[in-house]
């Protein structure tokens, strides 16, 4: 069936816009609550959120939906997305929900779901929820004593912090490491600095003063320029940039240079391979990962398996293929020995442990390959399906003919924003700029 609400990562859009309203949140809560009621026990759902002002509105709308179909609601407050995944398992919940639009600006928001095992929903389950939303859930409404109740849970940030620290060896100690951490004024503004400090690091925190409107604003993993400068100014050993819900991470080396998810996955993969920890014979990444990553792994007798964009698709392939490391260039890194979703803090801790083990600067430890020239252009659209237009199809075919076997193109609609993403990659940088520009220009004209 056609998906009306769910995209690449849950439901996302402008809060109180055309799609994401309190009414929809309530109906989705009712539908999801009905889908995940199994057995005759008292069912429960945990709900976390990031720091957006609209989180309050959606939190209470979802609570109304879940309680109306007989589910008890445990409100976690502002916590990272991976904390919701972990606590869904830890609290034996029937469902987990994270209210967040991740790296998007504060005006947007979203709803992500986690199954009882902490994994994100499959396409099939999302379609089942959508069908129930369309059909209506009056048959599932409860009355009297069967109506659910809601309560807030305290100390959840402490539980997550301890979980993150336990992913390291028992006596891990980062004493002597000077760290600048940018929490994007988002969900990890408490947990990340606390965990790093408790592990002995000298911590300088940025982006830890959320006001409901400044999440991801000129900070975090999508805007790390201020962090880069701060690392240099402070003479720090490493910089850590999280996004608004802390499920992705970008590292900054001691020179103020950005190290993306591809480089981090390569560094961890080769280290784990050396220790015989790496499973699956390689890693899983998306079609957006740089060709240089694939070449680096191949040179070390490891393989790269690609999926479509979305960390849940990466994880699905990891599970089916027996891999324990995967992720996205953007910094969603999945370490399945520890987490069921991308976890920015846990990934950063693993990188810091590697840096400490090598006893070398981050710039040497984490720069694993020379990136093949890659250009990504986002074309904003107001609607329609420009990729099915004959002019766009012709422009893409012409570009592919020019590239031949020397490069590749990935053109796709964003699953989280009204954009068409045009990515070109190849050894001839000028040719890549030409073909990406040509395609983007035609899409703009059509859209």
CSV table of C-alpha atoms in Angstrom, one decimal:
chain,number,residue,atom,x,y,z
A,1,UNK,CA,0.0,0.0,0.0
A,2,UNK,CA,1.1,3.6,-0.5
A,3,UNK,CA,2.6,5.1,2.7
A,4,UNK,CA,0.8,8.3,3.7
A,5,UNK,CA,2.5,9.1,7.0
A,6,UNK,CA,5.6,7.0,7.6
A,7,UNK,CA,8.8,7.9,5.8
A,8,UNK,CA,12.5,6.8,6.1
A,9,UNK,CA,12.5,7.2,9.9
A,10,UNK,CA,9.0,7.2,11.3
A,11,UNK,CA,6.6,10.0,10.8
A,12,UNK,CA,8.1,13.5,10.4
A,13,UNK,CA,6.9,16.9,9.3
A,14,UNK,CA,6.2,20.5,10.3
A,15,UNK,CA,4.6,20.4,13.8
A,16,UNK,CA,1.0,21.5,13.4
A,17,UNK,CA,1.5,21.5,9.7
A,18,UNK,CA,-0.5,19.6,7.1
A,19,UNK,CA,0.6,16.2,8.3
A,20,UNK,CA,1.9,16.2,11.8
A,21,UNK,CA,-0.9,17.3,14.1
A,22,UNK,CA,-2.1,16.3,17.6
A,23,UNK,CA,-5.1,14.6,16.1
A,24,UNK,CA,-2.8,12.4,13.9
A,25,UNK,CA,-0.5,11.7,16.9
A,26,UNK,CA,-3.5,10.6,19.0
A,27,UNK,CA,-4.9,8.3,16.2
A,28,UNK,CA,-1.4,6.9,15.5
A,29,UNK,CA,-1.0,6.2,19.2
A,30,UNK,CA,-4.4,4.4,19.2
A,31,UNK,CA,-3.5,2.3,16.1
A,32,UNK,CA,0.0,1.4,17.3
A,33,UNK,CA,-1.3,0.6,20.8
A,34,UNK,CA,-3.8,-1.8,19.2
A,35,UNK,CA,-1.2,-3.5,17.0
A,36,UNK,CA,1.2,-4.1,20.0
A,37,UNK,CA,-1.4,-5.5,22.4
A,38,UNK,CA,-0.6,-9.1,22.7
A,39,UNK,CA,-1.7,-11.4,25.6
A,40,UNK,CA,-3.8,-10.5,28.6
A,41,UNK,CA,-1.1,-8.6,30.7
A,42,UNK,CA,-1.3,-4.9,31.4
A,43,UNK,CA,0.3,-3.3,28.4
A,44,UNK,CA,2.8,-0.5,28.6
A,45,UNK,CA,4.5,2.0,26.3
A,46,UNK,CA,7.5,4.3,27.0
A,47,UNK,CA,7.6,7.8,25.4
A,48,UNK,CA,10.7,9.9,25.2
A,49,UNK,CA,11.3,13.2,23.4
A,50,UNK,CA,13.9,15.7,22.4
A,51,UNK,CA,13.9,19.4,23.4
A,52,UNK,CA,11.5,20.9,20.8
A,53,UNK,CA,8.7,23.0,22.1
A,54,UNK,CA,6.2,20.9,20.1
A,55,UNK,CA,7.3,17.8,22.0
A,56,UNK,CA,4.8,18.7,24.8
A,57,UNK,CA,1.9,18.8,22.4
A,58,UNK,CA,2.7,15.5,20.7
A,59,UNK,CA,3.6,13.8,24.0
A,60,UNK,CA,0.2,14.4,25.5
A,61,UNK,CA,-1.7,13.6,22.2
A,62,UNK,CA,0.1,10.3,22.0
A,63,UNK,CA,-0.6,9.6,25.7
A,64,UNK,CA,-4.3,10.2,25.1
A,65,UNK,CA,-4.2,7.8,22.2
A,66,UNK,CA,-2.4,5.0,24.0
A,67,UNK,CA,-4.4,5.3,27.2
A,68,UNK,CA,-7.7,5.3,25.3
A,69,UNK,CA,-6.9,1.8,24.0
A,70,UNK,CA,-5.8,0.5,27.4
A,71,UNK,CA,-2.1,1.0,27.4
A,72,UNK,CA,-0.2,2.4,30.4
A,73,UNK,CA,2.2,5.2,29.5
A,74,UNK,CA,5.6,5.8,31.0
A,75,UNK,CA,6.9,9.3,30.2
A,76,UNK,CA,10.7,9.6,30.1
A,77,UNK,CA,11.1,13.3,29.3
A,78,UNK,CA,14.0,14.5,27.2
A,79,UNK,CA,16.3,11.5,26.4
A,80,UNK,CA,18.3,10.3,23.4
A,81,UNK,CA,16.6,8.1,20.9
A,82,UNK,CA,18.9,5.1,21.7
A,83,UNK,CA,17.9,5.5,25.4
A,84,UNK,CA,14.2,4.9,24.4
A,85,UNK,CA,15.3,1.8,22.5
A,86,UNK,CA,17.2,0.6,25.5
A,87,UNK,CA,14.5,1.4,28.0
A,88,UNK,CA,11.8,-0.3,25.9
A,89,UNK,CA,13.7,-3.5,26.5
A,90,UNK,CA,14.8,-2.8,30.0
A,91,UNK,CA,11.3,-1.9,31.3
A,92,UNK,CA,9.7,-4.8,29.4
A,93,UNK,CA,7.5,-2.4,27.5
A,94,UNK,CA,5.3,-3.5,24.6
A,95,UNK,CA,6.2,-0.4,22.6
A,96,UNK,CA,8.7,2.5,22.6
A,97,UNK,CA,8.1,5.9,21.1
A,98,UNK,CA,10.6,8.8,20.5
A,99,UNK,CA,9.2,12.2,19.7
A,100,UNK,CA,11.9,13.8,17.6
A,101,UNK,CA,12.8,15.2,14.1
A,102,UNK,CA,16.4,14.3,14.6
A,103,UNK,CA,18.6,16.8,12.8
A,104,UNK,CA,15.7,18.9,11.4
A,105,UNK,CA,15.1,22.5,12.6
A,106,UNK,CA,12.9,23.0,15.7
A,107,UNK,CA,9.8,23.8,13.7
A,108,UNK,CA,9.6,20.1,12.6
A,109,UNK,CA,9.0,17.1,14.8
A,110,UNK,CA,8.5,13.4,14.3
A,111,UNK,CA,7.4,10.1,15.9
A,112,UNK,CA,9.6,7.0,15.9
A,113,UNK,CA,8.5,3.6,17.2
A,114,UNK,CA,10.4,0.7,18.7
A,115,UNK,CA,9.3,-2.8,19.1
A,116,UNK,CA,9.5,-4.7,22.5
A,117,UNK,CA,13.0,-5.9,21.5
A,118,UNK,CA,14.2,-2.3,20.9
A,119,UNK,CA,14.3,-2.5,17.1
A,120,UNK,CA,12.5,-0.1,14.8
A,121,UNK,CA,9.3,-1.2,13.1
A,122,UNK,CA,9.4,-3.0,9.8
A,123,UNK,CA,7.6,-1.6,6.7
A,124,UNK,CA,4.9,-4.2,7.2
A,125,UNK,CA,4.1,-3.1,10.7
A,126,UNK,CA,4.1,0.5,9.7
A,127,UNK,CA,1.7,-0.3,6.9
A,128,UNK,CA,-0.6,-2.1,9.4
A,129,UNK,CA,-0.6,1.0,11.6
A,130,UNK,CA,-1.4,3.2,8.7
A,131,UNK,CA,-4.3,1.0,7.7
A,132,UNK,CA,-5.8,1.2,11.2
A,133,UNK,CA,-5.4,5.0,11.2
A,134,UNK,CA,-7.3,5.1,7.9
A,135,UNK,CA,-10.0,2.6,9.0
A,136,UNK,CA,-10.6,4.0,12.5
A,137,UNK,CA,-10.0,2.4,15.9
A,138,UNK,CA,-13.4,2.8,17.6
A,139,UNK,CA,-13.6,-1.0,18.0
A,140,UNK,CA,-10.4,-0.9,20.1
A,141,UNK,CA,-11.4,1.8,22.6
A,142,UNK,CA,-11.6,0.8,26.2
A,143,UNK,CA,-13.9,1.9,29.0
A,144,UNK,CA,-13.9,1.9,32.8
A,145,UNK,CA,-11.0,0.2,34.6
A,146,UNK,CA,-9.5,-0.8,31.3
A,147,UNK,CA,-8.5,2.7,30.3
A,148,UNK,CA,-4.7,3.2,30.7
A,149,UNK,CA,-2.9,5.6,33.0
A,150,UNK,CA,0.2,7.7,32.6
A,151,UNK,CA,3.1,8.6,34.9
A,152,UNK,CA,6.6,10.1,34.6
A,153,UNK,CA,9.7,8.1,35.3
A,154,UNK,CA,12.6,9.7,37.1
A,155,UNK,CA,16.3,8.8,36.8
A,156,UNK,CA,16.1,7.5,33.3
A,157,UNK,CA,19.1,9.6,32.2
A,158,UNK,CA,21.2,7.9,34.8
A,159,UNK,CA,20.1,4.5,33.6
A,160,UNK,CA,21.1,5.3,30.1
A,161,UNK,CA,24.4,6.9,31.1
A,162,UNK,CA,25.4,3.7,33.0
A,163,UNK,CA,24.4,1.6,30.0
A,164,UNK,CA,26.6,3.7,27.7
A,165,UNK,CA,29.6,3.4,30.1
A,166,UNK,CA,29.2,-0.3,30.4
A,167,UNK,CA,29.8,-0.7,26.6
A,168,UNK,CA,33.5,-0.1,27.5
A,169,UNK,CA,35.9,-2.4,29.2
A,170,UNK,CA,35.4,-2.5,33.0
A,171,UNK,CA,38.3,-0.3,33.9
A,172,UNK,CA,38.0,2.2,31.1
A,173,UNK,CA,39.4,5.6,32.1
A,174,UNK,CA,39.7,8.7,29.8
A,175,UNK,CA,41.8,10.7,32.2
A,176,UNK,CA,44.1,12.9,30.3
A,177,UNK,CA,41.8,13.3,27.3
A,178,UNK,CA,40.4,16.8,26.7
A,179,UNK,CA,37.0,16.5,25.0
A,180,UNK,CA,34.7,19.2,23.6
A,181,UNK,CA,31.2,17.8,23.2
A,182,UNK,CA,28.4,19.5,21.3
A,183,UNK,CA,25.0,18.2,22.2
A,184,UNK,CA,23.1,20.3,19.6
A,185,UNK,CA,20.8,21.7,22.4
A,186,UNK,CA,19.1,18.4,22.1
A,187,UNK,CA,18.2,15.2,23.9
A,188,UNK,CA,21.7,14.4,25.1
A,189,UNK,CA,22.4,17.7,26.8
A,190,UNK,CA,22.6,16.0,30.2
A,191,UNK,CA,23.7,12.4,29.4
A,192,UNK,CA,26.7,13.0,27.1
A,193,UNK,CA,28.7,15.4,29.3
A,194,UNK,CA,27.9,13.4,32.4
A,195,UNK,CA,29.1,10.1,30.9
A,196,UNK,CA,32.3,11.6,29.6
A,197,UNK,CA,33.1,13.3,32.9
A,198,UNK,CA,32.4,10.2,34.9
A,199,UNK,CA,34.8,8.3,32.7
A,200,UNK,CA,37.6,10.7,33.6
A,201,UNK,CA,37.7,13.0,30.6
A,202,UNK,CA,38.3,16.8,30.8
A,203,UNK,CA,34.9,17.9,29.4
A,204,UNK,CA,34.0,21.2,27.7
A,205,UNK,CA,30.3,21.1,26.8
A,206,UNK,CA,28.5,23.1,24.1
A,207,UNK,CA,24.9,23.1,23.0
A,208,UNK,CA,23.6,22.2,26.5
A,209,UNK,CA,21.2,25.1,27.0
A,210,UNK,CA,18.0,24.0,25.1
A,211,UNK,CA,15.1,26.5,25.1
A,212,UNK,CA,12.7,24.6,22.8
A,213,UNK,CA,13.8,26.5,19.7
A,214,UNK,CA,17.6,26.3,19.4
A,215,UNK,CA,17.9,22.5,18.8
A,216,UNK,CA,20.4,21.9,15.9
A,217,UNK,CA,20.6,25.7,15.4
A,218,UNK,CA,24.2,26.4,14.2
A,219,UNK,CA,25.4,23.5,16.3
A,220,UNK,CA,25.5,19.7,16.5
A,221,UNK,CA,26.5,17.1,13.8
A,222,UNK,CA,24.9,19.0,10.9
A,223,UNK,CA,26.6,22.3,11.8
A,224,UNK,CA,29.9,21.4,13.5
A,225,UNK,CA,31.8,24.5,12.5
A,226,UNK,CA,31.7,26.1,15.9
A,227,UNK,CA,32.8,22.8,17.5
A,228,UNK,CA,35.8,22.7,15.0
A,229,UNK,CA,36.9,26.1,16.1
A,230,UNK,CA,36.4,25.4,19.8
A,231,UNK,CA,38.5,22.2,19.6
A,232,UNK,CA,41.4,24.2,18.2
A,233,UNK,CA,41.0,27.1,20.6
A,234,UNK,CA,40.9,24.8,23.6
A,235,UNK,CA,43.7,22.6,22.4
A,236,UNK,CA,41.4,19.6,22.8
A,237,UNK,CA,42.2,16.1,21.8
A,238,UNK,CA,38.8,15.4,20.2
A,239,UNK,CA,35.5,16.9,19.5
A,240,UNK,CA,32.2,15.1,19.5
A,241,UNK,CA,29.1,16.4,17.7
A,242,UNK,CA,25.7,14.8,18.3
A,243,UNK,CA,22.5,15.6,16.5
A,244,UNK,CA,19.2,16.6,18.1
A,245,UNK,CA,18.2,13.1,19.3
A,246,UNK,CA,21.8,11.8,19.7
A,247,UNK,CA,21.5,8.8,17.4
A,248,UNK,CA,24.3,10.1,15.2
A,249,UNK,CA,27.8,11.4,15.8
A,250,UNK,CA,30.5,13.3,13.9
A,251,UNK,CA,34.0,13.5,15.3
A,252,UNK,CA,36.4,16.4,15.0
A,253,UNK,CA,40.1,15.8,15.3
A,254,UNK,CA,42.7,17.9,17.2
A,255,UNK,CA,43.2,20.0,14.0
A,256,UNK,CA,39.6,21.0,13.8
A,257,UNK,CA,38.9,18.7,10.8
A,258,UNK,CA,35.6,16.8,10.5
A,259,UNK,CA,35.6,13.0,10.4
A,260,UNK,CA,32.4,11.6,9.1
A,261,UNK,CA,30.6,8.3,9.6
A,262,UNK,CA,32.4,6.5,6.8
A,263,UNK,CA,35.8,7.2,8.3
A,264,UNK,CA,34.6,6.2,11.7
A,265,UNK,CA,33.2,2.9,10.5
A,266,UNK,CA,36.4,2.1,8.6
A,267,UNK,CA,38.5,2.8,11.8
A,268,UNK,CA,36.3,0.7,14.0
A,269,UNK,CA,36.0,-2.1,11.4
A,270,UNK,CA,39.7,-2.5,11.0
A,271,UNK,CA,40.3,-2.4,14.7
A,272,UNK,CA,37.6,-4.9,15.4
A,273,UNK,CA,38.9,-7.1,12.6
A,274,UNK,CA,42.3,-7.0,14.2
A,275,UNK,CA,40.9,-8.1,17.5
A,276,UNK,CA,38.7,-10.8,15.8
A,277,UNK,CA,35.5,-9.0,17.0
A,278,UNK,CA,34.1,-8.1,13.6
A,279,UNK,CA,31.4,-10.4,12.4
A,280,UNK,CA,30.0,-10.9,8.9
A,281,UNK,CA,33.2,-10.4,7.0
A,282,UNK,CA,32.7,-6.7,6.7
A,283,UNK,CA,30.2,-3.9,7.4
A,284,UNK,CA,26.8,-2.7,6.1
A,285,UNK,CA,26.4,0.9,4.9
A,286,UNK,CA,24.0,2.8,2.5
A,287,UNK,CA,24.2,3.8,-1.1
A,288,UNK,CA,25.4,7.2,0.1
A,289,UNK,CA,28.7,5.9,1.6
A,290,UNK,CA,31.8,7.0,-0.1
A,291,UNK,CA,33.5,4.7,-2.7
A,292,UNK,CA,36.7,5.2,-0.7
A,293,UNK,CA,35.2,3.3,2.2
A,294,UNK,CA,34.5,0.3,-0.1
A,295,UNK,CA,38.0,0.4,-1.5
A,296,UNK,CA,39.6,0.6,2.0
A,297,UNK,CA,37.7,-2.4,3.2
A,298,UNK,CA,38.4,-4.4,0.1
A,299,UNK,CA,42.2,-3.7,0.5
A,300,UNK,CA,41.8,-5.4,4.0
A,301,UNK,CA,39.9,-8.4,2.7
A,302,UNK,CA,36.6,-7.0,4.1
A,303,UNK,CA,33.4,-6.3,2.2
A,304,UNK,CA,30.9,-3.4,2.2
A,305,UNK,CA,27.2,-4.3,1.7
A,306,UNK,CA,25.0,-1.4,0.7
A,307,UNK,CA,21.3,-0.8,1.5
A,308,UNK,CA,18.9,2.0,0.7
A,309,UNK,CA,19.1,5.1,3.0
A,310,UNK,CA,17.8,4.7,6.5
A,311,UNK,CA,19.5,3.2,9.5
A,312,UNK,CA,16.7,0.7,10.0
A,313,UNK,CA,17.5,-0.8,6.6
A,314,UNK,CA,21.1,-1.0,7.5
A,315,UNK,CA,20.2,-2.8,10.7
A,316,UNK,CA,17.9,-5.2,8.9
A,317,UNK,CA,20.7,-6.3,6.6
A,318,UNK,CA,23.1,-6.5,9.6
A,319,UNK,CA,20.7,-8.9,11.4
A,320,UNK,CA,20.1,-11.1,8.3
A,321,UNK,CA,23.8,-11.2,7.4
A,322,UNK,CA,25.3,-11.6,10.8
A,323,UNK,CA,27.1,-8.3,10.8
A,324,UNK,CA,27.8,-6.4,14.0
A,325,UNK,CA,28.9,-3.0,12.6
A,326,UNK,CA,27.1,-0.8,10.1
A,327,UNK,CA,25.9,2.7,9.6
A,328,UNK,CA,25.6,5.8,7.5
A,329,UNK,CA,28.0,8.5,6.3
A,330,UNK,CA,25.9,11.0,8.3
A,331,UNK,CA,27.0,9.4,11.5
A,332,UNK,CA,24.4,6.9,12.3
A,333,UNK,CA,26.6,4.1,13.5
A,334,UNK,CA,25.1,0.9,14.7
A,335,UNK,CA,27.1,-1.3,17.0
A,336,UNK,CA,24.7,-4.2,17.4
A,337,UNK,CA,26.7,-5.9,20.2
A,338,UNK,CA,25.5,-2.9,22.3
A,339,UNK,CA,22.6,-1.2,20.7
A,340,UNK,CA,19.5,-1.9,18.5
A,341,UNK,CA,19.8,1.5,16.8
A,342,UNK,CA,22.3,4.2,16.0
A,343,UNK,CA,23.8,5.6,19.2
A,344,UNK,CA,26.0,8.7,19.0
A,345,UNK,CA,27.4,8.6,22.5
A,346,UNK,CA,28.2,4.9,22.5
A,347,UNK,CA,29.9,5.3,19.1
A,348,UNK,CA,31.9,8.2,20.4
A,349,UNK,CA,33.0,6.2,23.4
A,350,UNK,CA,34.2,3.4,21.2
A,351,UNK,CA,36.2,5.8,19.0
A,352,UNK,CA,37.8,7.4,22.1
A,353,UNK,CA,38.7,3.9,23.4
A,354,UNK,CA,40.4,3.2,20.0
A,355,UNK,CA,42.3,6.5,20.1
A,356,UNK,CA,43.5,5.8,23.6
A,357,UNK,CA,44.5,2.3,22.7
A,358,UNK,CA,46.6,3.5,19.6
A,359,UNK,CA,48.1,6.4,21.7
A,360,UNK,CA,48.1,8.6,18.6
A,361,UNK,CA,46.2,11.8,17.6
A,362,UNK,CA,42.6,11.4,16.3
A,363,UNK,CA,43.7,12.7,12.9
A,364,UNK,CA,46.0,9.6,12.5
A,365,UNK,CA,43.7,7.0,14.1
A,366,UNK,CA,40.5,8.0,12.3
A,367,UNK,CA,41.6,9.1,8.9
A,368,UNK,CA,41.6,5.7,7.1
A,369,UNK,CA,41.2,6.5,3.4
A,370,UNK,CA,41.2,9.3,0.9
A,371,UNK,CA,37.6,10.1,-0.1
A,372,UNK,CA,36.6,9.8,-3.7
A,373,UNK,CA,35.2,13.2,-4.8
A,374,UNK,CA,31.5,13.2,-3.9
A,375,UNK,CA,29.0,16.0,-4.3
A,376,UNK,CA,25.5,16.1,-2.7
A,377,UNK,CA,23.0,18.7,-3.8
A,378,UNK,CA,19.5,19.1,-2.2
A,379,UNK,CA,16.8,20.4,-4.4
A,380,UNK,CA,13.7,21.7,-2.4
A,381,UNK,CA,10.4,20.8,-4.0
A,382,UNK,CA,6.8,21.8,-3.2
A,383,UNK,CA,5.2,18.6,-4.2
A,384,UNK,CA,4.6,16.3,-7.1
A,385,UNK,CA,6.9,13.6,-8.4
A,386,UNK,CA,9.7,15.4,-10.4
A,387,UNK,CA,11.7,12.2,-10.7
A,388,UNK,CA,9.1,10.7,-13.0
A,389,UNK,CA,9.2,13.7,-15.4
A,390,UNK,CA,10.6,12.8,-18.8
A,391,UNK,CA,13.0,15.8,-18.7
A,392,UNK,CA,14.5,14.6,-15.4
A,393,UNK,CA,14.7,11.0,-16.7
A,394,UNK,CA,16.5,12.2,-19.8
A,395,UNK,CA,19.0,14.3,-17.8
A,396,UNK,CA,19.8,11.4,-15.5
A,397,UNK,CA,20.4,9.1,-18.4
A,398,UNK,CA,22.7,11.6,-20.1
A,399,UNK,CA,24.7,12.0,-16.9
A,400,UNK,CA,25.0,8.3,-16.5
A,401,UNK,CA,26.3,8.0,-20.0
A,402,UNK,CA,28.9,10.7,-19.3
A,403,UNK,CA,30.1,9.0,-16.2
A,404,UNK,CA,30.3,5.5,-17.6
A,405,UNK,CA,32.1,3.2,-15.2
A,406,UNK,CA,34.1,6.0,-13.6
A,407,UNK,CA,31.5,7.1,-11.2
A,408,UNK,CA,28.0,6.7,-9.9
A,409,UNK,CA,24.8,8.7,-9.2
A,410,UNK,CA,22.2,8.4,-6.5
A,411,UNK,CA,19.1,10.5,-7.0
A,412,UNK,CA,16.3,10.0,-4.5
A,413,UNK,CA,13.5,11.8,-2.6
A,414,UNK,CA,14.3,12.5,1.0
A,415,UNK,CA,12.3,10.5,3.5
A,416,UNK,CA,12.4,13.2,6.1
A,417,UNK,CA,12.2,16.5,4.2
A,418,UNK,CA,10.6,17.9,1.0
A,419,UNK,CA,13.8,17.5,-0.9
A,420,UNK,CA,15.3,15.6,-3.9
A,421,UNK,CA,18.8,14.6,-3.1
A,422,UNK,CA,21.2,14.4,-6.0
A,423,UNK,CA,24.5,12.7,-5.2
A,424,UNK,CA,27.4,12.1,-7.7
A,425,UNK,CA,30.7,10.4,-7.0
A,426,UNK,CA,33.7,9.6,-9.1
A,427,UNK,CA,37.4,10.2,-9.6
A,428,UNK,CA,36.9,13.1,-11.9
A,429,UNK,CA,35.7,15.9,-9.6
A,430,UNK,CA,35.0,18.4,-12.4
A,431,UNK,CA,32.8,15.9,-14.2
A,432,UNK,CA,30.9,15.1,-11.0
A,433,UNK,CA,30.2,18.8,-10.4
A,434,UNK,CA,28.9,19.1,-14.0
A,435,UNK,CA,26.5,16.2,-14.0
A,436,UNK,CA,25.2,16.9,-10.5
A,437,UNK,CA,24.6,20.5,-11.4
A,438,UNK,CA,22.9,19.6,-14.6
A,439,UNK,CA,20.5,17.2,-13.0
A,440,UNK,CA,19.7,19.6,-10.1
A,441,UNK,CA,19.0,22.4,-12.6
A,442,UNK,CA,16.5,20.3,-14.5
A,443,UNK,CA,14.8,19.1,-11.2
A,444,UNK,CA,14.5,22.7,-10.1
A,445,UNK,CA,12.9,23.7,-13.4
A,446,UNK,CA,10.4,20.9,-13.2
A,447,UNK,CA,9.6,21.3,-9.5
